[in-house]
Short mmCIF file of C-alpha atoms in Angstrom, two decimals:
data_model
loop_
_atom_site.label_atom_id
_atom_site.label_comp_id
_atom_site.label_asym_id
_atom_site.label_seq_id
_atom_site.Cartn_x
_atom_site.Cartn_y
_atom_site.Cartn_z
CA MET A 1 -27.36 -16.86 27.48
CA SER A 2 -29.33 -17.55 24.37
CA LYS A 3 -32.30 -19.83 24.59
CA ILE A 4 -32.48 -22.44 21.85
CA LEU A 5 -35.78 -24.39 21.17
CA ILE A 6 -35.56 -27.60 18.95
CA ILE A 7 -38.90 -29.05 17.92
CA GLY A 8 -38.18 -32.56 16.87
CA HIS A 9 -39.97 -34.94 14.57
CA ASN A 10 -39.01 -37.65 16.97
CA TRP A 11 -36.86 -38.09 19.98
CA PRO A 12 -33.25 -38.46 18.68
CA GLU A 13 -32.08 -41.97 18.31
CA PRO A 14 -28.37 -41.72 17.50
CA SER A 15 -27.84 -45.43 17.96
CA THR A 16 -30.33 -46.28 15.09
CA THR A 17 -30.37 -43.39 12.71
CA ALA A 18 -27.99 -40.89 10.99
CA ALA A 19 -30.56 -38.13 11.69
CA GLY A 20 -30.16 -38.87 15.34
CA HIS A 21 -26.50 -38.52 15.12
CA ARG A 22 -26.95 -35.21 13.32
CA MET A 23 -29.31 -33.78 16.01
CA LEU A 24 -26.81 -34.85 18.72
CA GLN A 25 -24.14 -32.81 16.86
CA LEU A 26 -26.39 -29.81 16.72
CA LEU A 27 -27.18 -30.14 20.52
CA LYS A 28 -23.46 -30.33 21.35
CA ALA A 29 -22.62 -27.35 19.05
CA PHE A 30 -25.19 -25.19 20.87
CA SER A 31 -24.12 -26.62 24.29
CA GLU A 32 -20.41 -25.75 23.68
CA ARG A 33 -21.75 -22.17 23.17
CA ASP A 34 -23.32 -22.24 26.59
CA CYS A 35 -26.81 -21.92 25.25
CA GLN A 36 -29.83 -22.90 27.29
CA ILE A 37 -31.33 -25.73 25.09
CA PHE A 38 -34.96 -27.03 25.13
CA PHE A 39 -36.01 -30.02 23.04
CA GLY A 40 -39.72 -30.93 22.54
CA THR A 41 -41.78 -33.17 20.28
CA THR A 42 -45.17 -34.69 20.04
CA ALA A 43 -43.64 -38.09 19.52
CA ALA A 44 -43.45 -40.80 22.21
CA LYS A 45 -40.14 -42.11 23.38
CA THR A 46 -38.73 -45.46 22.30
CA GLU A 47 -36.16 -47.86 23.78
CA PHE A 48 -33.53 -46.23 21.49
CA SER A 49 -34.34 -42.61 22.37
CA ILE A 50 -31.32 -40.97 24.05
CA ASP A 51 -31.72 -39.20 27.51
CA LEU A 52 -31.29 -35.54 26.57
CA SER A 53 -31.55 -34.39 30.27
CA ALA A 54 -28.15 -36.05 30.74
CA LEU A 55 -26.76 -33.61 28.24
CA GLY A 56 -28.09 -30.68 30.15
CA VAL A 57 -31.06 -30.29 27.61
CA GLN A 58 -34.43 -29.46 29.10
CA GLU A 59 -37.10 -31.82 27.72
CA ALA A 60 -40.76 -30.85 26.83
CA HIS A 61 -43.58 -32.90 25.33
CA PHE A 62 -46.09 -31.01 23.04
CA LYS A 63 -49.63 -31.74 22.15
CA LEU A 64 -50.45 -31.54 18.47
CA ASN A 65 -52.80 -28.78 17.46
CA ASP A 66 -53.05 -27.48 20.98
CA SER A 67 -52.93 -23.92 22.16
CA SER A 68 -50.97 -24.84 25.34
CA PHE A 69 -47.83 -24.59 23.04
CA ASP A 70 -48.71 -20.99 22.32
CA ASP A 71 -48.64 -20.02 25.91
CA TRP A 72 -45.43 -22.06 26.60
CA VAL A 73 -43.37 -20.71 23.75
CA GLY A 74 -44.57 -17.06 24.41
CA LYS A 75 -43.35 -17.38 28.03
CA LEU A 76 -40.12 -19.06 27.02
CA ARG A 77 -39.12 -16.28 24.42
CA PRO A 78 -36.50 -18.39 22.63
CA ASP A 79 -33.88 -16.64 20.61
CA VAL A 80 -33.63 -19.55 17.98
CA VAL A 81 -36.26 -22.14 17.09
CA ILE A 82 -35.05 -25.16 15.04
CA PHE A 83 -37.73 -27.24 13.19
CA ASP A 84 -36.65 -30.73 12.60
CA ARG A 85 -38.18 -31.46 9.11
CA PHE A 86 -40.80 -29.46 7.19
CA MET A 87 -43.71 -31.36 8.64
CA VAL A 88 -42.75 -29.93 12.12
CA GLU A 89 -42.58 -26.57 10.71
CA GLU A 90 -45.92 -26.75 9.10
CA GLN A 91 -47.35 -27.79 12.46
CA PHE A 92 -45.53 -25.20 14.77
CA GLY A 93 -44.04 -22.57 12.58
CA TRP A 94 -47.11 -20.30 12.61
CA ARG A 95 -47.43 -20.77 16.28
CA VAL A 96 -43.79 -19.62 16.75
CA ALA A 97 -44.17 -16.70 14.41
CA GLU A 98 -47.19 -15.43 16.21
CA ASN A 99 -46.03 -15.99 19.82
CA ALA A 100 -42.27 -15.67 19.45
CA PRO A 101 -41.99 -13.39 16.38
CA ASN A 102 -38.44 -12.31 17.22
CA ALA A 103 -37.14 -15.82 17.25
CA LEU A 104 -34.85 -16.84 14.38
CA ARG A 105 -36.78 -19.69 12.76
CA ILE A 106 -34.42 -22.45 11.23
CA LEU A 107 -35.62 -25.38 9.14
CA ASN A 108 -33.29 -28.50 9.78
CA THR A 109 -33.96 -30.66 6.54
CA GLU A 110 -31.65 -33.79 7.43
CA ASP A 111 -32.30 -34.49 3.78
CA LEU A 112 -34.91 -33.03 1.28
CA HIS A 113 -37.68 -35.30 2.06
CA SER A 114 -39.73 -34.72 -1.11
CA LEU A 115 -36.57 -35.38 -3.21
CA ARG A 116 -35.94 -38.79 -1.62
CA HIS A 117 -39.69 -39.75 -1.97
CA TYR A 118 -39.74 -38.61 -5.60
CA ARG A 119 -36.56 -40.55 -6.46
CA GLU A 120 -38.10 -43.62 -4.91
CA THR A 121 -41.17 -43.30 -7.02
CA ALA A 122 -39.12 -42.82 -10.20
CA VAL A 123 -37.08 -45.77 -9.53
CA LYS A 124 -40.18 -47.99 -8.89
CA HIS A 125 -41.79 -46.66 -12.08
CA GLU A 126 -38.43 -46.92 -13.97
CA LYS A 127 -38.47 -43.20 -14.79
CA ASP A 128 -35.47 -40.97 -15.16
CA PHE A 129 -35.03 -38.26 -12.53
CA ALA A 130 -36.16 -34.77 -13.57
CA VAL A 131 -35.97 -31.75 -11.22
CA ALA A 132 -39.24 -30.28 -12.92
CA ASP A 133 -41.13 -33.54 -12.18
CA TRP A 134 -39.89 -33.49 -8.58
CA LEU A 135 -40.85 -29.86 -7.91
CA ALA A 136 -44.28 -30.58 -9.44
CA THR A 137 -45.19 -33.01 -6.70
CA ASP A 138 -47.44 -31.88 -3.74
CA ARG A 139 -44.78 -33.01 -1.24
CA ALA A 140 -42.09 -30.87 -2.96
CA LYS A 141 -44.42 -27.77 -2.92
CA ARG A 142 -45.12 -28.29 0.75
CA GLU A 143 -41.41 -28.76 1.63
CA MET A 144 -40.31 -25.75 -0.45
CA ALA A 145 -42.91 -23.52 1.08
CA SER A 146 -41.58 -24.50 4.49
CA VAL A 147 -38.02 -23.59 3.16
CA PHE A 148 -39.20 -20.20 2.03
CA ARG A 149 -41.09 -19.43 5.32
CA SER A 150 -37.98 -20.15 7.35
CA ASP A 151 -35.27 -17.54 8.10
CA LEU A 152 -32.57 -20.15 7.46
CA THR A 153 -32.70 -23.67 6.08
CA LEU A 154 -29.82 -26.18 6.91
CA VAL A 155 -28.98 -28.81 4.30
CA VAL A 156 -26.30 -31.50 4.71
CA SER A 157 -25.64 -31.91 1.05
CA MET A 158 -24.05 -29.29 -1.14
CA VAL A 159 -26.03 -30.74 -4.16
CA GLU A 160 -29.30 -30.04 -2.35
CA ALA A 161 -28.08 -26.60 -1.41
CA GLN A 162 -27.61 -25.83 -5.01
CA PHE A 163 -30.87 -27.26 -5.93
CA LEU A 164 -32.54 -24.84 -3.46
CA VAL A 165 -30.87 -21.82 -4.68
CA GLU A 166 -30.33 -22.39 -8.36
CA ARG A 167 -33.49 -24.44 -9.23
CA VAL A 168 -36.00 -23.27 -6.70
CA GLY A 169 -34.93 -19.75 -6.15
CA VAL A 170 -34.42 -19.61 -2.51
CA PRO A 171 -32.24 -16.53 -1.59
CA GLN A 172 -28.50 -17.65 -1.05
CA THR A 173 -28.66 -15.73 2.26
CA HIS A 174 -31.26 -18.16 3.56
CA VAL A 175 -29.54 -21.53 2.84
CA LEU A 176 -26.55 -23.01 4.87
CA HIS A 177 -24.70 -26.06 3.74
CA LEU A 178 -23.88 -27.74 7.01
CA PRO A 179 -22.79 -31.37 6.75
CA PHE A 180 -22.31 -33.80 9.75
CA MET A 181 -19.93 -32.20 12.20
CA LEU A 182 -17.50 -34.75 13.29
CA PRO A 183 -14.13 -34.79 15.30
CA PRO A 184 -11.08 -35.33 13.12
CA LEU A 185 -9.57 -38.80 12.69
CA THR A 186 -6.09 -38.55 14.30
CA GLU A 187 -3.04 -40.56 13.39
CA ASN A 188 -3.06 -42.22 16.93
CA GLU A 189 -6.62 -43.26 16.24
CA THR A 190 -6.21 -44.68 12.75
CA ALA A 191 -2.94 -46.38 13.64
CA ASN A 192 -5.01 -48.63 16.09
CA TRP A 193 -7.37 -49.64 13.28
CA PRO A 194 -7.23 -53.40 12.51
CA PRO A 195 -5.32 -53.84 9.16
CA PHE A 196 -6.71 -55.49 6.02
CA LYS A 197 -5.62 -58.97 6.86
CA GLU A 198 -7.28 -58.89 10.30
CA ARG A 199 -10.70 -57.92 8.80
CA SER A 200 -13.07 -60.11 7.06
CA GLY A 201 -16.61 -60.24 5.63
CA PHE A 202 -18.99 -57.73 3.97
CA VAL A 203 -21.49 -55.59 5.81
CA CYS A 204 -24.52 -53.71 4.98
CA PHE A 205 -26.32 -51.57 7.64
CA GLY A 206 -29.07 -49.05 8.02
CA ASN A 207 -32.37 -48.29 9.68
CA GLY A 208 -35.19 -50.58 8.46
CA LYS A 209 -37.69 -47.63 8.52
CA HIS A 210 -35.72 -45.89 5.75
CA ALA A 211 -36.94 -47.10 2.35
CA PRO A 212 -33.49 -46.72 0.56
CA ASN A 213 -31.96 -49.06 3.09
CA VAL A 214 -34.50 -51.77 2.73
CA ASP A 215 -34.30 -51.53 -1.07
CA SER A 216 -30.54 -51.82 -0.89
CA ILE A 217 -30.85 -55.01 1.12
CA VAL A 218 -33.38 -56.36 -1.41
CA GLN A 219 -30.94 -55.61 -4.27
CA LEU A 220 -28.23 -57.38 -2.47
CA LYS A 221 -30.20 -60.49 -1.80
CA THR A 222 -31.82 -60.98 -5.00
CA LYS A 223 -29.20 -59.59 -7.51
CA LEU A 224 -25.74 -58.83 -6.15
CA TRP A 225 -24.91 -61.11 -3.34
CA PRO A 226 -25.38 -64.40 -5.15
CA LYS A 227 -22.77 -63.36 -7.86
CA ILE A 228 -20.35 -61.91 -5.28
CA ARG A 229 -20.62 -65.22 -3.31
CA LYS A 230 -20.07 -67.33 -6.24
CA ARG A 231 -16.72 -65.71 -6.80
CA LEU A 232 -15.91 -65.59 -3.08
CA PRO A 233 -17.48 -68.75 -1.76
CA GLN A 234 -16.01 -68.31 1.82
CA ALA A 235 -17.29 -64.67 2.24
CA THR A 236 -20.13 -63.69 4.35
CA LEU A 237 -22.46 -60.51 4.29
CA SER A 238 -23.67 -59.35 7.74
CA VAL A 239 -26.83 -57.07 7.53
CA TYR A 240 -27.37 -54.82 10.64
CA GLY A 241 -29.99 -52.29 11.51
CA ALA A 242 -32.75 -51.34 13.85
CA TYR A 243 -36.43 -51.84 12.90
CA LEU A 244 -35.60 -54.24 9.93
CA PRO A 245 -39.01 -55.42 8.43
CA GLN A 246 -40.12 -59.06 8.65
CA HIS A 247 -39.40 -59.90 4.99
CA VAL A 248 -35.80 -58.75 5.39
CA LEU A 249 -35.40 -60.83 8.57
CA GLN A 250 -36.49 -63.80 6.46
CA PHE A 251 -33.55 -63.14 4.05
CA HIS A 252 -31.32 -64.90 6.61
CA GLU A 253 -29.63 -67.80 4.93
CA GLU A 254 -26.42 -69.20 6.45
CA THR A 255 -25.63 -71.50 3.61
CA GLN A 256 -25.34 -68.58 1.32
CA GLY A 257 -23.37 -66.38 3.78
CA PHE A 258 -26.33 -63.88 3.87
CA LEU A 259 -26.61 -63.12 7.73
CA VAL A 260 -29.32 -60.78 8.89
CA LYS A 261 -28.29 -59.70 12.46
CA GLY A 262 -30.44 -56.69 13.15
CA TRP A 263 -29.64 -53.86 15.67
CA VAL A 264 -26.11 -53.87 17.23
CA ALA A 265 -25.09 -51.69 20.23
CA ASP A 266 -21.50 -51.35 19.27
CA LEU A 267 -21.71 -50.45 15.47
CA ASP A 268 -18.21 -48.97 15.49
CA GLY A 269 -16.91 -52.19 16.79
CA VAL A 270 -18.53 -54.21 14.09
CA LEU A 271 -17.30 -51.84 11.29
CA LYS A 272 -13.69 -52.15 12.50
CA LYS A 273 -13.81 -55.92 12.01
CA ALA A 274 -15.43 -55.88 8.49
CA ARG A 275 -13.56 -55.56 5.19
CA ILE A 276 -15.90 -53.92 2.88
CA ASN A 277 -19.18 -52.06 3.18
CA LEU A 278 -21.93 -52.57 0.61
CA ALA A 279 -24.36 -49.80 -0.15
CA PRO A 280 -26.09 -50.24 -3.49
CA LEU A 281 -28.46 -47.12 -3.04
CA ARG A 282 -30.82 -46.64 -5.99
CA PHE A 283 -32.57 -43.63 -4.41
CA GLY A 284 -32.25 -41.32 -1.47
CA ALA A 285 -31.17 -37.74 -0.59
CA GLY A 286 -28.80 -35.99 1.88
CA ILE A 287 -25.69 -37.44 3.45
CA LYS A 288 -25.62 -41.12 3.97
CA GLY A 289 -24.78 -41.93 7.62
CA LYS A 290 -23.75 -45.52 6.63
CA LEU A 291 -21.05 -44.12 4.42
CA VAL A 292 -19.73 -41.68 6.98
CA ASP A 293 -19.66 -44.37 9.70
CA ALA A 294 -17.80 -46.72 7.36
CA MET A 295 -15.03 -43.96 6.71
CA ARG A 296 -14.92 -43.13 10.42
CA ASN A 297 -13.90 -46.77 11.00
CA GLY A 298 -11.55 -47.20 8.15
CA LEU A 299 -13.93 -49.32 6.01
CA PRO A 300 -14.06 -48.83 2.27
CA SER A 301 -17.52 -48.65 0.72
CA ILE A 302 -18.79 -49.99 -2.64
CA THR A 303 -21.72 -47.71 -3.48
CA THR A 304 -23.48 -45.79 -6.24
CA PRO A 305 -23.76 -42.17 -7.65
CA ILE A 306 -26.78 -41.62 -5.36
CA GLY A 307 -24.77 -42.97 -2.48
CA VAL A 308 -22.02 -40.44 -2.92
CA GLU A 309 -24.02 -37.46 -3.89
CA GLY A 310 -23.00 -34.59 -1.81
CA MET A 311 -20.73 -36.56 0.32
CA HIS A 312 -17.12 -35.90 -0.52
CA ALA A 313 -16.83 -32.46 -2.19
CA ASN A 314 -14.17 -32.89 -4.93
CA LEU A 315 -12.05 -35.49 -3.12
CA PRO A 316 -11.55 -38.94 -4.35
CA TRP A 317 -14.14 -41.49 -3.04
CA ALA A 318 -13.26 -43.94 -0.34
CA GLY A 319 -14.03 -46.93 -2.30
CA HIS A 320 -15.84 -47.44 -5.63
CA VAL A 321 -18.86 -45.69 -7.23
CA ALA A 322 -20.46 -48.36 -9.42
CA THR A 323 -22.47 -47.48 -12.49
CA ASP A 324 -24.34 -50.76 -12.84
CA ASP A 325 -24.74 -54.12 -11.12
CA ASN A 326 -21.75 -55.83 -12.89
CA ASP A 327 -19.57 -52.82 -11.98
CA PHE A 328 -20.67 -53.20 -8.28
CA ILE A 329 -20.00 -56.88 -8.19
CA ASN A 330 -16.57 -56.60 -9.79
CA ALA A 331 -15.57 -53.74 -7.37
CA ALA A 332 -16.79 -55.64 -4.32
CA VAL A 333 -14.63 -58.77 -5.21
CA GLN A 334 -11.67 -56.63 -6.28
CA TYR A 335 -11.49 -54.42 -3.14
CA TYR A 336 -12.11 -57.43 -0.91
CA GLN A 337 -9.08 -59.13 -2.45
CA ASN A 338 -6.57 -56.36 -3.05
CA PRO A 339 -4.92 -55.00 0.06
CA GLU A 340 -3.13 -52.14 -1.67
CA GLN A 341 -6.37 -50.81 -3.24
CA TRP A 342 -8.14 -51.31 -0.05
CA GLN A 343 -5.59 -49.24 1.93
CA LEU A 344 -5.67 -46.48 -0.57
CA ALA A 345 -9.58 -46.34 -0.22
CA GLN A 346 -9.05 -46.22 3.56
CA GLN A 347 -6.78 -43.22 3.28
CA LYS A 348 -9.21 -41.43 1.06
CA GLY A 349 -11.92 -41.86 3.60
CA ILE A 350 -9.66 -40.31 6.25
CA ASN A 351 -9.07 -37.27 3.93
CA ILE A 352 -12.88 -36.88 3.41
CA ILE A 353 -13.76 -36.91 7.00
CA ASN A 354 -10.99 -34.44 8.08
CA GLN A 355 -11.51 -32.08 5.27
CA VAL A 356 -15.32 -32.09 4.74
CA TYR A 357 -16.69 -32.86 8.08
CA GLY A 358 -14.39 -31.06 10.53
CA HIS A 359 -16.52 -30.12 13.65
CA GLU A 360 -14.82 -26.88 14.57
CA LYS A 361 -14.85 -25.34 11.03
CA LEU A 362 -18.51 -26.21 10.56
CA LYS A 363 -19.52 -25.10 14.05
CA GLY A 364 -17.94 -21.72 13.29
CA ARG A 365 -19.76 -21.53 9.97
CA LEU A 366 -23.20 -22.26 11.69
CA PHE A 367 -22.66 -19.59 14.44
CA ALA A 368 -21.34 -16.95 11.93
CA LYS A 369 -24.51 -17.36 10.03
CA ILE A 370 -26.78 -17.24 13.02
CA ASP A 371 -24.87 -14.21 14.48
CA GLY A 372 -25.07 -12.43 11.07
CA ILE A 373 -28.79 -12.89 10.66
CA THR A 374 -29.89 -12.11 14.20
CA ALA A 375 -27.89 -8.82 14.01
CA ASP A 376 -30.57 -7.52 11.75
CA LEU A 377 -33.33 -9.99 11.42
CA ASN A 378 -35.92 -7.60 9.92
CA THR A 379 -33.63 -6.78 7.00
CA HIS A 380 -32.95 -10.44 6.44
CA ARG A 381 -36.53 -11.28 6.29
CA ALA A 382 -37.19 -8.35 3.93
CA GLN A 383 -34.75 -10.02 1.42
CA ASN A 384 -37.26 -12.98 1.14
CA PHE A 385 -40.59 -11.63 -0.06
CA ILE A 386 -41.88 -14.95 -1.13
CA GLY A 387 -41.30 -16.21 2.31
CA GLN A 388 -43.03 -13.35 3.84
CA MET A 389 -45.96 -13.81 1.52
CA LEU A 390 -46.16 -17.51 2.27
CA GLN A 391 -45.90 -16.78 5.90
CA HIS A 392 -48.85 -14.25 5.72
CA GLN A 393 -50.98 -16.87 3.77
CA SER A 394 -50.04 -19.94 5.72
CA LEU A 395 -50.51 -18.08 9.02
CA ALA A 396 -54.20 -17.50 8.13
CA ALA A 397 -54.75 -21.01 6.54
CA THR A 398 -52.82 -23.28 9.01
CA LYS A 399 -53.91 -21.32 12.02
CA PHE A 400 -57.53 -21.77 10.94
CA MET A 401 -57.03 -25.48 10.33
CA GLY A 402 -55.18 -25.76 13.64
CA LYS A 403 -57.81 -23.97 15.66
CA TRP A 404 -60.42 -26.13 13.95
CA ILE A 405 -58.78 -29.45 14.76
CA GLU A 406 -58.14 -28.16 18.45
CA GLY A 407 -61.74 -27.26 18.85
CA LYS A 408 -62.89 -30.57 17.41
CA ASN A 409 -60.61 -32.54 19.81
CA LYS A 410 -62.10 -30.73 22.83
CA LYS A 411 -65.62 -31.88 21.88
#
């Protein structure tokens, strides 16, 4: 039985974040392969953290910059170690390389953190996106170094996979496009969805700790919703999400149909009752969980090019991709009122879920890649000289810094 160690940035929260859903999918995939799974993090649990022990996963809590991890991982001798985000690889990668050198080291990106951050900065400064400018940032250099040091990097977006290989020069053998792994939508399931006439209202949802989500709500409140509401005076917009900041909570205004409702336990139930999902994303990266959730519940989405990036392969989008504010407003009104157009968008969403996000196909892709690499790990690593060089340098530099911090903490 293979031992899988996942070192998390946080404890998974599938009820609040797309990243939590993604982690749960990975855990289930390894569980279905009868792996022995360990999950550890330096973070504290929250009220939304899932009980991993109920899934047969052994939990561990790690101290940051502490050699107790070295002894623990050396005794565990994992076959595969997954770092959830590059910041975790920076903290623990060298310790794993030194104490469990034969373990396959996988970086799980969720999205390219540096890309999302750069896009946010570009939007705020009204600058056009440029790959060269993104890669020039300190955060991008850190993240790309982490990618190169890893034996394999998982990316959810094909666009980001292409960025890494074609623009950054990461070996193709070291990158795996692995979007969300979802069960198929069956005819029996979709036949029970409420039809157009039984649905009402717009929704916008997302975790309030995620800057693109908060920006979307601000755009709706200040620019988009007043014009939509003027044309649909009886319509309402319900805003859902955990950790919504105070200024968003204060947007609640019943007379304008702008209803800030916060976290909801049964999000699927809410989405099945809504008619249109609004996601005016101006920046971001990776796969947008809100758009996947909408499609899973038969809910068309009005969004942006950033929203659909890497989401639907070459299939038609499940709603409308707006190029400016007026286009967004017109599409929201049109899809809300047109049952034929709405029904067509719903069917497109079913096609996307079943053709792009099929669990069994993607699980097979993941394990075929892992098995292929572990069959000859040394040869695989030899194909990535830059990664070996960075591992050599970072092992010395990061190890020194980690030991210095550890020593300082003991004083």
